[in-house]
Amino acid sequence: SSGINAEYGVIYLRNQLPQPTLREPSLVQPKRFTETSFERPLRVGDVIAVRGRSQAQTCSVNLRTDTLTNALQLLFEVPNRMAVKGAGSWDTITGSCPTKEPGDTILVTILCDTKEFRFFVDGSEIASFPYRLPLDSFTGLWVDHGGTTTIWTEVELPLPYLTASIDLVSSVTPLPSPLKVGDKLSLMGRYAEGTEKFSIYLARDGGRNTDFLLDFRRGNVTVMNSKSGGRWLSEIRGTYPALQSDQLFLVELLCDTNAFRVFLDGVEGKCFPYRRDLGEITEVRLVHGTEGNGWFWMQLPFY
């Protein structure tokens, strides 16, 4: 996925180059405006995350289309006010952000929901804004630092079209930070005909307890459940689109307000209500399946 090095206005790939480090402004003057393009049209379930440092100046995060530079604008005003404006009527929706001191880290998340954009700051939902333009008409993002001080330092964009590595993802991956509302986990796999099932576990206590199991089984059936104290609880069953042998597919788990939402190649299936505190999950465990089926890539939430 792509990102921005705001100091020099350079686009980089987060999975290929090291993360940029935050540092004090140098004699090299940063660009006030930094821009990047989406690698595919936006769709429901997509998440855009922008991280920066709070400063005593007004700044913004903006989405553009081919014809409108600021088709959607998130304006952050001192001390803790966020205003949202969008093409159409240009009326403004406001919300209060967590109070920040200069230099504090800030994480802004934009969730593309069914009928509206939803906006989060450090995991707290601040406001929402109904779509005024087709979601797939938005083509890119640009940020305004509000001056010569670097505010926005990194951005996480929706995943591009699929390409896979040849190496399987580790079966157990610790989460570097607790999950929060607005987070998304993305996993890419390659389907092999004949595999019995392949699975994702969001677990804690060294895998002894599972807050969310997502099983993909033969017959295009999904089974979702949780385990506590060694007991599996009531399961929720659904279906998933048919996959062809050797097909690459993308599974996205979106942490919404009260439930996990599940997407396969952009198609939303059944959701799974939280049964424990979201922040208690400590690791991702994977079952790759058989016959060459497996998970080949995973992206954790943007911390």
PDB file of C-alpha atoms in Angstrom:
ATOM      1  CA  SER A   1       0.000   0.000   0.000  1.00  0.00           C
ATOM      2  CA  SER A   2       1.082   3.528  -0.658  1.00  0.00           C
ATOM      3  CA  GLY A   3       2.107   6.372   1.590  1.00  0.00           C
ATOM      4  CA  ILE A   4       3.390   9.922   1.746  1.00  0.00           C
ATOM      5  CA  ASN A   5       6.676  11.260   3.015  1.00  0.00           C
ATOM      6  CA  ALA A   6       5.273  14.697   3.753  1.00  0.00           C
ATOM      7  CA  GLU A   7       8.579  16.475   4.259  1.00  0.00           C
ATOM      8  CA  TYR A   8       9.700  15.984   0.701  1.00  0.00           C
ATOM      9  CA  GLY A   9       6.363  15.272  -0.965  1.00  0.00           C
ATOM     10  CA  VAL A  10       7.566  11.838  -2.123  1.00  0.00           C
ATOM     11  CA  ILE A  11       5.313   8.807  -2.597  1.00  0.00           C
ATOM     12  CA  TYR A  12       6.701   5.539  -1.201  1.00  0.00           C
ATOM     13  CA  LEU A  13       5.468   1.975  -0.772  1.00  0.00           C
ATOM     14  CA  ARG A  14       5.064   0.952   2.882  1.00  0.00           C
ATOM     15  CA  ASN A  15       5.721  -2.718   2.188  1.00  0.00           C
ATOM     16  CA  GLN A  16       8.987  -2.006   0.346  1.00  0.00           C
ATOM     17  CA  LEU A  17      10.656   0.909   2.112  1.00  0.00           C
ATOM     18  CA  PRO A  18      11.163   1.686   5.826  1.00  0.00           C
ATOM     19  CA  GLN A  19       8.599   3.787   7.626  1.00  0.00           C
ATOM     20  CA  PRO A  20       9.554   7.487   7.705  1.00  0.00           C
ATOM     21  CA  THR A  21      10.557   8.658  11.168  1.00  0.00           C
ATOM     22  CA  LEU A  22       9.173  11.760  12.812  1.00  0.00           C
ATOM     23  CA  ARG A  23      11.775  14.459  13.366  1.00  0.00           C
ATOM     24  CA  GLU A  24      12.080  18.165  13.973  1.00  0.00           C
ATOM     25  CA  PRO A  25      11.847  20.445  10.918  1.00  0.00           C
ATOM     26  CA  SER A  26      15.198  20.941   9.235  1.00  0.00           C
ATOM     27  CA  LEU A  27      16.482  23.627   6.895  1.00  0.00           C
ATOM     28  CA  VAL A  28      14.845  21.740   4.019  1.00  0.00           C
ATOM     29  CA  GLN A  29      11.427  23.351   3.657  1.00  0.00           C
ATOM     30  CA  PRO A  30       8.583  20.832   3.295  1.00  0.00           C
ATOM     31  CA  LYS A  31       5.910  21.226   0.667  1.00  0.00           C
ATOM     32  CA  ARG A  32       2.745  22.747   2.035  1.00  0.00           C
ATOM     33  CA  PHE A  33       0.585  20.525  -0.206  1.00  0.00           C
ATOM     34  CA  THR A  34       1.259  16.818  -0.784  1.00  0.00           C
ATOM     35  CA  GLU A  35      -0.828  14.679  -3.142  1.00  0.00           C
ATOM     36  CA  THR A  36      -1.253  11.020  -4.069  1.00  0.00           C
ATOM     37  CA  SER A  37      -3.643   9.052  -6.283  1.00  0.00           C
ATOM     38  CA  PHE A  38      -5.735   5.991  -5.508  1.00  0.00           C
ATOM     39  CA  GLU A  39      -4.665   2.874  -7.385  1.00  0.00           C
ATOM     40  CA  ARG A  40      -8.258   1.754  -7.875  1.00  0.00           C
ATOM     41  CA  PRO A  41     -11.778   3.196  -7.381  1.00  0.00           C
ATOM     42  CA  LEU A  42     -13.004   3.474  -3.803  1.00  0.00           C
ATOM     43  CA  ARG A  43     -15.642   0.990  -2.635  1.00  0.00           C
ATOM     44  CA  VAL A  44     -17.712   0.340   0.512  1.00  0.00           C
ATOM     45  CA  GLY A  45     -15.495  -0.958   3.320  1.00  0.00           C
ATOM     46  CA  ASP A  46     -12.390   0.950   2.250  1.00  0.00           C
ATOM     47  CA  VAL A  47     -10.381   2.765   4.921  1.00  0.00           C
ATOM     48  CA  ILE A  48      -8.027   5.712   4.431  1.00  0.00           C
ATOM     49  CA  ALA A  49      -5.770   6.582   7.367  1.00  0.00           C
ATOM     50  CA  VAL A  50      -3.553   9.650   7.746  1.00  0.00           C
ATOM     51  CA  ARG A  51      -1.092  10.123  10.604  1.00  0.00           C
ATOM     52  CA  GLY A  52       0.627  13.316  11.672  1.00  0.00           C
ATOM     53  CA  ARG A  53       1.638  15.588  14.530  1.00  0.00           C
ATOM     54  CA  SER A  54      -0.619  18.160  16.098  1.00  0.00           C
ATOM     55  CA  GLN A  55       0.493  21.769  15.601  1.00  0.00           C
ATOM     56  CA  ALA A  56      -0.953  25.158  16.465  1.00  0.00           C
ATOM     57  CA  GLN A  57      -2.107  25.806  12.903  1.00  0.00           C
ATOM     58  CA  THR A  58      -5.096  24.984  10.712  1.00  0.00           C
ATOM     59  CA  CYS A  59      -4.589  22.059   8.310  1.00  0.00           C
ATOM     60  CA  SER A  60      -6.701  19.709   6.209  1.00  0.00           C
ATOM     61  CA  VAL A  61      -7.098  16.308   4.563  1.00  0.00           C
ATOM     62  CA  ASN A  62      -8.881  16.368   1.197  1.00  0.00           C
ATOM     63  CA  LEU A  63     -10.292  13.896  -1.334  1.00  0.00           C
ATOM     64  CA  ARG A  64     -10.419  14.905  -4.980  1.00  0.00           C
ATOM     65  CA  THR A  65     -12.098  13.778  -8.186  1.00  0.00           C
ATOM     66  CA  ASP A  66     -10.962  14.343 -11.759  1.00  0.00           C
ATOM     67  CA  THR A  67     -12.868  17.641 -11.837  1.00  0.00           C
ATOM     68  CA  LEU A  68     -12.962  18.826  -8.190  1.00  0.00           C
ATOM     69  CA  THR A  69      -9.814  19.465  -6.174  1.00  0.00           C
ATOM     70  CA  ASN A  70     -11.536  19.329  -2.807  1.00  0.00           C
ATOM     71  CA  ALA A  71     -14.637  17.220  -3.359  1.00  0.00           C
ATOM     72  CA  LEU A  72     -14.401  16.359   0.346  1.00  0.00           C
ATOM     73  CA  GLN A  73     -12.478  18.382   2.926  1.00  0.00           C
ATOM     74  CA  LEU A  74     -11.658  17.624   6.561  1.00  0.00           C
ATOM     75  CA  LEU A  75     -10.521  20.899   8.098  1.00  0.00           C
ATOM     76  CA  PHE A  76      -8.772  20.718  11.481  1.00  0.00           C
ATOM     77  CA  GLU A  77      -8.890  24.004  13.352  1.00  0.00           C
ATOM     78  CA  VAL A  78      -7.159  25.053  16.565  1.00  0.00           C
ATOM     79  CA  PRO A  79      -7.658  23.907  19.254  1.00  0.00           C
ATOM     80  CA  ASN A  80      -9.778  20.787  18.649  1.00  0.00           C
ATOM     81  CA  ARG A  81     -12.477  21.436  16.042  1.00  0.00           C
ATOM     82  CA  MET A  82     -12.979  19.404  12.868  1.00  0.00           C
ATOM     83  CA  ALA A  83     -15.177  20.704  10.061  1.00  0.00           C
ATOM     84  CA  VAL A  84     -16.281  18.566   7.089  1.00  0.00           C
ATOM     85  CA  LYS A  85     -17.370  20.052   3.773  1.00  0.00           C
ATOM     86  CA  GLY A  86     -18.303  18.274   0.555  1.00  0.00           C
ATOM     87  CA  ALA A  87     -19.235  19.020  -3.028  1.00  0.00           C
ATOM     88  CA  GLY A  88     -22.911  19.587  -3.619  1.00  0.00           C
ATOM     89  CA  SER A  89     -24.268  22.089  -1.127  1.00  0.00           C
ATOM     90  CA  TRP A  90     -20.963  22.808   0.677  1.00  0.00           C
ATOM     91  CA  ASP A  91     -22.739  22.865   4.021  1.00  0.00           C
ATOM     92  CA  THR A  92     -20.467  22.109   6.965  1.00  0.00           C
ATOM     93  CA  ILE A  93     -20.661  19.380   9.608  1.00  0.00           C
ATOM     94  CA  THR A  94     -18.528  19.955  12.699  1.00  0.00           C
ATOM     95  CA  GLY A  95     -17.234  17.776  15.497  1.00  0.00           C
ATOM     96  CA  SER A  96     -14.901  17.990  18.478  1.00  0.00           C
ATOM     97  CA  CYS A  97     -11.595  16.113  18.334  1.00  0.00           C
ATOM     98  CA  PRO A  98      -9.575  14.911  21.327  1.00  0.00           C
ATOM     99  CA  THR A  99      -7.529  17.776  22.770  1.00  0.00           C
ATOM    100  CA  LYS A 100      -3.915  17.642  21.591  1.00  0.00           C
ATOM    101  CA  GLU A 101      -0.732  19.363  22.619  1.00  0.00           C
ATOM    102  CA  PRO A 102       1.698  20.521  19.894  1.00  0.00           C
ATOM    103  CA  GLY A 103       3.813  17.555  18.823  1.00  0.00           C
ATOM    104  CA  ASP A 104       1.274  14.898  19.865  1.00  0.00           C
ATOM    105  CA  THR A 105       0.605  12.161  17.302  1.00  0.00           C
ATOM    106  CA  ILE A 106      -2.803  12.238  15.594  1.00  0.00           C
ATOM    107  CA  LEU A 107      -4.379   9.452  13.505  1.00  0.00           C
ATOM    108  CA  VAL A 108      -7.283  10.358  11.224  1.00  0.00           C
ATOM    109  CA  THR A 109      -9.303   7.510   9.676  1.00  0.00           C
ATOM    110  CA  ILE A 110     -11.879   7.846   6.877  1.00  0.00           C
ATOM    111  CA  LEU A 111     -14.238   4.861   6.533  1.00  0.00           C
ATOM    112  CA  CYS A 112     -16.257   4.447   3.326  1.00  0.00           C
ATOM    113  CA  ASP A 113     -19.528   3.051   4.647  1.00  0.00           C
ATOM    114  CA  THR A 114     -22.704   2.101   2.786  1.00  0.00           C
ATOM    115  CA  LYS A 115     -24.134   5.612   2.383  1.00  0.00           C
ATOM    116  CA  GLU A 116     -21.608   7.946   3.981  1.00  0.00           C
ATOM    117  CA  PHE A 117     -18.048   8.733   4.958  1.00  0.00           C
ATOM    118  CA  ARG A 118     -17.351   8.209   8.668  1.00  0.00           C
ATOM    119  CA  PHE A 119     -14.463  10.012  10.361  1.00  0.00           C
ATOM    120  CA  PHE A 120     -12.395   8.855  13.336  1.00  0.00           C
ATOM    121  CA  VAL A 121      -9.612  10.565  15.272  1.00  0.00           C
ATOM    122  CA  ASP A 122      -7.439   8.216  17.352  1.00  0.00           C
ATOM    123  CA  GLY A 123     -10.188   5.588  17.259  1.00  0.00           C
ATOM    124  CA  SER A 124     -13.026   7.910  18.374  1.00  0.00           C
ATOM    125  CA  GLU A 125     -15.799   8.533  15.834  1.00  0.00           C
ATOM    126  CA  ILE A 126     -16.151  12.295  15.342  1.00  0.00           C
ATOM    127  CA  ALA A 127     -18.595  12.845  12.475  1.00  0.00           C
ATOM    128  CA  SER A 128     -20.117  11.409   9.312  1.00  0.00           C
ATOM    129  CA  PHE A 129     -20.918  12.932   5.926  1.00  0.00           C
ATOM    130  CA  PRO A 130     -23.349  11.517   3.308  1.00  0.00           C
ATOM    131  CA  TYR A 131     -22.047  10.808  -0.173  1.00  0.00           C
ATOM    132  CA  ARG A 132     -22.716  13.725  -2.517  1.00  0.00           C
ATOM    133  CA  LEU A 133     -20.812  12.152  -5.399  1.00  0.00           C
ATOM    134  CA  PRO A 134     -20.435   8.510  -6.459  1.00  0.00           C
ATOM    135  CA  LEU A 135     -17.876   6.816  -4.227  1.00  0.00           C
ATOM    136  CA  ASP A 136     -15.918   5.478  -7.185  1.00  0.00           C
ATOM    137  CA  SER A 137     -15.514   8.997  -8.624  1.00  0.00           C
ATOM    138  CA  PHE A 138     -12.918   9.943  -5.973  1.00  0.00           C
ATOM    139  CA  THR A 139      -9.481   9.555  -7.518  1.00  0.00           C
ATOM    140  CA  GLY A 140      -6.959  10.732  -4.935  1.00  0.00           C
ATOM    141  CA  LEU A 141      -6.010  12.439  -1.688  1.00  0.00           C
ATOM    142  CA  TRP A 142      -4.043  15.566  -0.875  1.00  0.00           C
ATOM    143  CA  VAL A 143      -3.078  17.137   2.421  1.00  0.00           C
ATOM    144  CA  ASP A 144      -2.530  20.748   3.411  1.00  0.00           C
ATOM    145  CA  HIS A 145      -0.013  21.142   6.233  1.00  0.00           C
ATOM    146  CA  GLY A 146      -1.233  24.701   6.792  1.00  0.00           C
ATOM    147  CA  GLY A 147       2.274  26.165   6.654  1.00  0.00           C
ATOM    148  CA  THR A 148       5.919  25.184   6.515  1.00  0.00           C
ATOM    149  CA  THR A 149       5.769  22.900   9.573  1.00  0.00           C
ATOM    150  CA  THR A 150       5.295  19.248   8.632  1.00  0.00           C
ATOM    151  CA  ILE A 151       2.000  18.019  10.099  1.00  0.00           C
ATOM    152  CA  TRP A 152       0.917  15.013   8.010  1.00  0.00           C
ATOM    153  CA  THR A 153       3.642  12.391   7.787  1.00  0.00           C
ATOM    154  CA  GLU A 154       2.114   9.084   6.607  1.00  0.00           C
ATOM    155  CA  VAL A 155      -0.961   7.851   4.774  1.00  0.00           C
ATOM    156  CA  GLU A 156      -2.479   4.393   4.262  1.00  0.00           C
ATOM    157  CA  LEU A 157      -4.544   4.010   1.094  1.00  0.00           C
ATOM    158  CA  PRO A 158      -6.918   1.212   0.031  1.00  0.00           C
ATOM    159  CA  LEU A 159      -5.075  -1.799  -1.376  1.00  0.00           C
ATOM    160  CA  PRO A 160      -4.456  -1.870  -5.129  1.00  0.00           C
ATOM    161  CA  TYR A 161      -5.442  -4.786  -7.327  1.00  0.00           C
ATOM    162  CA  LEU A 162      -3.998  -8.038  -6.134  1.00  0.00           C
ATOM    163  CA  THR A 163      -0.497  -9.377  -6.549  1.00  0.00           C
ATOM    164  CA  ALA A 164       0.837 -12.139  -4.316  1.00  0.00           C
ATOM    165  CA  SER A 165       4.203 -13.154  -2.962  1.00  0.00           C
ATOM    166  CA  ILE A 166       5.364 -16.767  -3.123  1.00  0.00           C
ATOM    167  CA  ASP A 167       5.793 -17.075   0.636  1.00  0.00           C
ATOM    168  CA  LEU A 168       3.030 -17.986   3.074  1.00  0.00           C
ATOM    169  CA  VAL A 169       2.239 -15.550   5.886  1.00  0.00           C
ATOM    170  CA  SER A 170       3.308 -16.746   9.334  1.00  0.00           C
ATOM    171  CA  SER A 171       0.611 -18.784  11.075  1.00  0.00           C
ATOM    172  CA  VAL A 172       0.821 -16.552  14.171  1.00  0.00           C
ATOM    173  CA  THR A 173       1.289 -12.757  14.024  1.00  0.00           C
ATOM    174  CA  PRO A 174       1.181 -10.610  17.198  1.00  0.00           C
ATOM    175  CA  LEU A 175      -0.690  -7.323  16.988  1.00  0.00           C
ATOM    176  CA  PRO A 176       1.653  -4.400  17.733  1.00  0.00           C
ATOM    177  CA  SER A 177      -1.154  -2.377  19.332  1.00  0.00           C
ATOM    178  CA  PRO A 178      -4.755  -3.009  20.522  1.00  0.00           C
ATOM    179  CA  LEU A 179      -7.475  -2.970  17.894  1.00  0.00           C
ATOM    180  CA  LYS A 180      -9.894  -0.042  17.877  1.00  0.00           C
ATOM    181  CA  VAL A 181     -13.030   0.995  16.013  1.00  0.00           C
ATOM    182  CA  GLY A 182     -12.178   2.014  12.454  1.00  0.00           C
ATOM    183  CA  ASP A 183      -9.287  -0.444  12.115  1.00  0.00           C
ATOM    184  CA  LYS A 184      -9.070  -2.902   9.235  1.00  0.00           C
ATOM    185  CA  LEU A 185      -7.120  -6.111   8.751  1.00  0.00           C
ATOM    186  CA  SER A 186      -6.534  -7.186   5.152  1.00  0.00           C
ATOM    187  CA  LEU A 187      -5.418 -10.655   4.085  1.00  0.00           C
ATOM    188  CA  MET A 188      -4.761 -11.963   0.609  1.00  0.00           C
ATOM    189  CA  GLY A 189      -4.898 -15.616  -0.307  1.00  0.00           C
ATOM    190  CA  ARG A 190      -4.696 -17.958  -3.251  1.00  0.00           C
ATOM    191  CA  TYR A 191      -7.522 -20.476  -3.562  1.00  0.00           C
ATOM    192  CA  ALA A 192      -6.847 -24.135  -4.338  1.00  0.00           C
ATOM    193  CA  GLU A 193      -9.682 -26.392  -5.400  1.00  0.00           C
ATOM    194  CA  GLY A 194     -10.105 -29.303  -3.016  1.00  0.00           C
ATOM    195  CA  THR A 195      -9.079 -27.532   0.181  1.00  0.00           C
ATOM    196  CA  GLU A 196     -11.376 -28.396   3.077  1.00  0.00           C
ATOM    197  CA  LYS A 197     -11.254 -24.988   4.758  1.00  0.00           C
ATOM    198  CA  PHE A 198      -9.053 -21.973   5.474  1.00  0.00           C
ATOM    199  CA  SER A 199      -9.427 -19.741   8.486  1.00  0.00           C
ATOM    200  CA  ILE A 200      -8.623 -16.520  10.343  1.00  0.00           C
ATOM    201  CA  TYR A 201      -8.525 -16.440  14.160  1.00  0.00           C
ATOM    202  CA  LEU A 202      -8.343 -13.210  16.163  1.00  0.00           C
ATOM    203  CA  ALA A 203      -7.114 -14.585  19.468  1.00  0.00           C
ATOM    204  CA  ARG A 204      -5.718 -13.786  22.914  1.00  0.00           C
ATOM    205  CA  ASP A 205      -4.121 -15.672  25.811  1.00  0.00           C
ATOM    206  CA  GLY A 206      -1.620 -17.353  23.503  1.00  0.00           C
ATOM    207  CA  GLY A 207      -4.390 -18.691  21.289  1.00  0.00           C
ATOM    208  CA  ARG A 208      -6.303 -20.390  24.099  1.00  0.00           C
ATOM    209  CA  ASN A 209      -9.267 -18.069  23.549  1.00  0.00           C
ATOM    210  CA  THR A 210     -10.615 -16.757  20.257  1.00  0.00           C
ATOM    211  CA  ASP A 211     -12.615 -13.549  20.002  1.00  0.00           C
ATOM    212  CA  PHE A 212     -13.394 -14.067  16.309  1.00  0.00           C
ATOM    213  CA  LEU A 213     -13.046 -17.141  14.109  1.00  0.00           C
ATOM    214  CA  LEU A 214     -13.770 -16.827  10.396  1.00  0.00           C
ATOM    215  CA  ASP A 215     -13.849 -20.225   8.636  1.00  0.00           C
ATOM    216  CA  PHE A 216     -14.186 -20.518   4.859  1.00  0.00           C
ATOM    217  CA  ARG A 217     -15.489 -24.027   4.183  1.00  0.00           C
ATOM    218  CA  ARG A 218     -16.409 -26.184   1.208  1.00  0.00           C
ATOM    219  CA  GLY A 219     -19.678 -25.295  -0.469  1.00  0.00           C
ATOM    220  CA  ASN A 220     -19.025 -21.530  -0.161  1.00  0.00           C
ATOM    221  CA  VAL A 221     -20.033 -21.547   3.506  1.00  0.00           C
ATOM    222  CA  THR A 222     -18.592 -19.224   6.144  1.00  0.00           C
ATOM    223  CA  VAL A 223     -18.720 -20.099   9.842  1.00  0.00           C
ATOM    224  CA  MET A 224     -18.058 -17.397  12.460  1.00  0.00           C
ATOM    225  CA  ASN A 225     -17.703 -18.075  16.172  1.00  0.00           C
ATOM    226  CA  SER A 226     -15.757 -17.299  19.350  1.00  0.00           C
ATOM    227  CA  LYS A 227     -14.233 -19.448  22.077  1.00  0.00           C
ATOM    228  CA  SER A 228     -13.978 -18.575  25.761  1.00  0.00           C
ATOM    229  CA  GLY A 229     -12.843 -20.787  28.635  1.00  0.00           C
ATOM    230  CA  GLY A 230     -12.239 -23.653  26.216  1.00  0.00           C
ATOM    231  CA  ARG A 231     -15.854 -23.595  24.916  1.00  0.00           C
ATOM    232  CA  TRP A 232     -17.039 -22.635  21.464  1.00  0.00           C
ATOM    233  CA  LEU A 233     -20.147 -20.439  21.633  1.00  0.00           C
ATOM    234  CA  SER A 234     -23.027 -20.076  19.174  1.00  0.00           C
ATOM    235  CA  GLU A 235     -21.919 -19.839  15.549  1.00  0.00           C
ATOM    236  CA  ILE A 236     -23.137 -17.575  12.765  1.00  0.00           C
ATOM    237  CA  ARG A 237     -23.195 -19.038   9.250  1.00  0.00           C
ATOM    238  CA  GLY A 238     -23.147 -17.262   5.933  1.00  0.00           C
ATOM    239  CA  THR A 239     -21.970 -17.702   2.353  1.00  0.00           C
ATOM    240  CA  TYR A 240     -19.149 -16.354   0.224  1.00  0.00           C
ATOM    241  CA  PRO A 241     -18.769 -15.904  -3.561  1.00  0.00           C
ATOM    242  CA  ALA A 242     -17.461 -18.922  -5.449  1.00  0.00           C
ATOM    243  CA  LEU A 243     -13.695 -18.935  -6.019  1.00  0.00           C
ATOM    244  CA  GLN A 244     -11.855 -20.499  -8.939  1.00  0.00           C
ATOM    245  CA  SER A 245      -8.750 -22.647  -8.554  1.00  0.00           C
ATOM    246  CA  ASP A 246      -5.557 -20.541  -8.321  1.00  0.00           C
ATOM    247  CA  GLN A 247      -7.621 -17.350  -7.918  1.00  0.00           C
ATOM    248  CA  LEU A 248      -6.227 -14.556  -5.740  1.00  0.00           C
ATOM    249  CA  PHE A 249      -8.750 -13.167  -3.260  1.00  0.00           C
ATOM    250  CA  LEU A 250      -8.799 -10.405  -0.638  1.00  0.00           C
ATOM    251  CA  VAL A 251     -10.483 -10.725   2.764  1.00  0.00           C
ATOM    252  CA  GLU A 252     -10.958  -7.536   4.793  1.00  0.00           C
ATOM    253  CA  LEU A 253     -12.066  -7.447   8.437  1.00  0.00           C
ATOM    254  CA  LEU A 254     -13.399  -4.039   9.431  1.00  0.00           C
ATOM    255  CA  CYS A 255     -13.738  -3.176  13.125  1.00  0.00           C
ATOM    256  CA  ASP A 256     -17.009  -1.242  13.248  1.00  0.00           C
ATOM    257  CA  THR A 257     -18.756   0.195  16.307  1.00  0.00           C
ATOM    258  CA  ASN A 258     -20.364  -3.040  17.544  1.00  0.00           C
ATOM    259  CA  ALA A 259     -19.225  -5.806  15.193  1.00  0.00           C
ATOM    260  CA  PHE A 260     -16.654  -7.147  12.762  1.00  0.00           C
ATOM    261  CA  ARG A 261     -17.711  -6.590   9.152  1.00  0.00           C
ATOM    262  CA  VAL A 262     -16.368  -9.066   6.590  1.00  0.00           C
ATOM    263  CA  PHE A 263     -15.605  -8.343   2.929  1.00  0.00           C
ATOM    264  CA  LEU A 264     -14.391 -10.781   0.272  1.00  0.00           C
ATOM    265  CA  ASP A 265     -13.140  -9.015  -2.862  1.00  0.00           C
ATOM    266  CA  GLY A 266     -15.271  -6.008  -1.906  1.00  0.00           C
ATOM    267  CA  VAL A 267     -18.487  -8.012  -1.365  1.00  0.00           C
ATOM    268  CA  GLU A 268     -19.819  -7.672   2.197  1.00  0.00           C
ATOM    269  CA  GLY A 269     -21.020 -10.787   3.997  1.00  0.00           C
ATOM    270  CA  LYS A 270     -22.547 -11.272   7.437  1.00  0.00           C
ATOM    271  CA  CYS A 271     -21.147  -9.356  10.396  1.00  0.00           C
ATOM    272  CA  PHE A 272     -20.091 -10.796  13.754  1.00  0.00           C
ATOM    273  CA  PRO A 273     -21.033  -8.879  16.944  1.00  0.00           C
ATOM    274  CA  TYR A 274     -18.260  -8.304  19.476  1.00  0.00           C
ATOM    275  CA  ARG A 275     -18.437 -10.705  22.395  1.00  0.00           C
ATOM    276  CA  ARG A 276     -15.513  -9.245  24.323  1.00  0.00           C
ATOM    277  CA  ASP A 277     -13.618  -5.983  24.379  1.00  0.00           C
ATOM    278  CA  LEU A 278     -12.013  -5.352  20.997  1.00  0.00           C
ATOM    279  CA  GLY A 279      -8.776  -4.176  22.580  1.00  0.00           C
ATOM    280  CA  GLU A 280      -8.152  -7.553  24.274  1.00  0.00           C
ATOM    281  CA  ILE A 281      -7.216  -9.289  21.002  1.00  0.00           C
ATOM    282  CA  THR A 282      -3.455  -9.821  20.859  1.00  0.00           C
ATOM    283  CA  GLU A 283      -2.714 -11.901  17.744  1.00  0.00           C
ATOM    284  CA  VAL A 284      -3.830 -13.126  14.337  1.00  0.00           C
ATOM    285  CA  ARG A 285      -3.683 -16.897  13.734  1.00  0.00           C
ATOM    286  CA  LEU A 286      -4.112 -18.385  10.264  1.00  0.00           C
ATOM    287  CA  VAL A 287      -5.008 -21.815   8.922  1.00  0.00           C
ATOM    288  CA  HIS A 288      -3.780 -21.971   5.333  1.00  0.00           C
ATOM    289  CA  GLY A 289      -5.745 -24.994   4.134  1.00  0.00           C
ATOM    290  CA  THR A 290      -4.530 -27.825   1.923  1.00  0.00           C
ATOM    291  CA  GLU A 291      -3.798 -28.589  -1.745  1.00  0.00           C
ATOM    292  CA  GLY A 292      -1.665 -25.432  -2.025  1.00  0.00           C
ATOM    293  CA  ASN A 293      -4.311 -23.062  -0.672  1.00  0.00           C
ATOM    294  CA  GLY A 294      -2.889 -20.375   1.586  1.00  0.00           C
ATOM    295  CA  TRP A 295      -2.588 -16.826   2.885  1.00  0.00           C
ATOM    296  CA  PHE A 296       0.244 -15.020   1.090  1.00  0.00           C
ATOM    297  CA  TRP A 297      -0.030 -11.443   2.355  1.00  0.00           C
ATOM    298  CA  MET A 298      -1.410  -9.595   5.392  1.00  0.00           C
ATOM    299  CA  GLN A 299      -1.722  -5.946   6.285  1.00  0.00           C
ATOM    300  CA  LEU A 300      -2.303  -5.000   9.908  1.00  0.00           C
ATOM    301  CA  PRO A 301      -4.102  -1.790  10.925  1.00  0.00           C
ATOM    302  CA  PHE A 302      -2.202   1.492  10.591  1.00  0.00           C
ATOM    303  CA  TYR A 303      -0.778   2.288  14.056  1.00  0.00           C
TER     304      TYR A 303
END
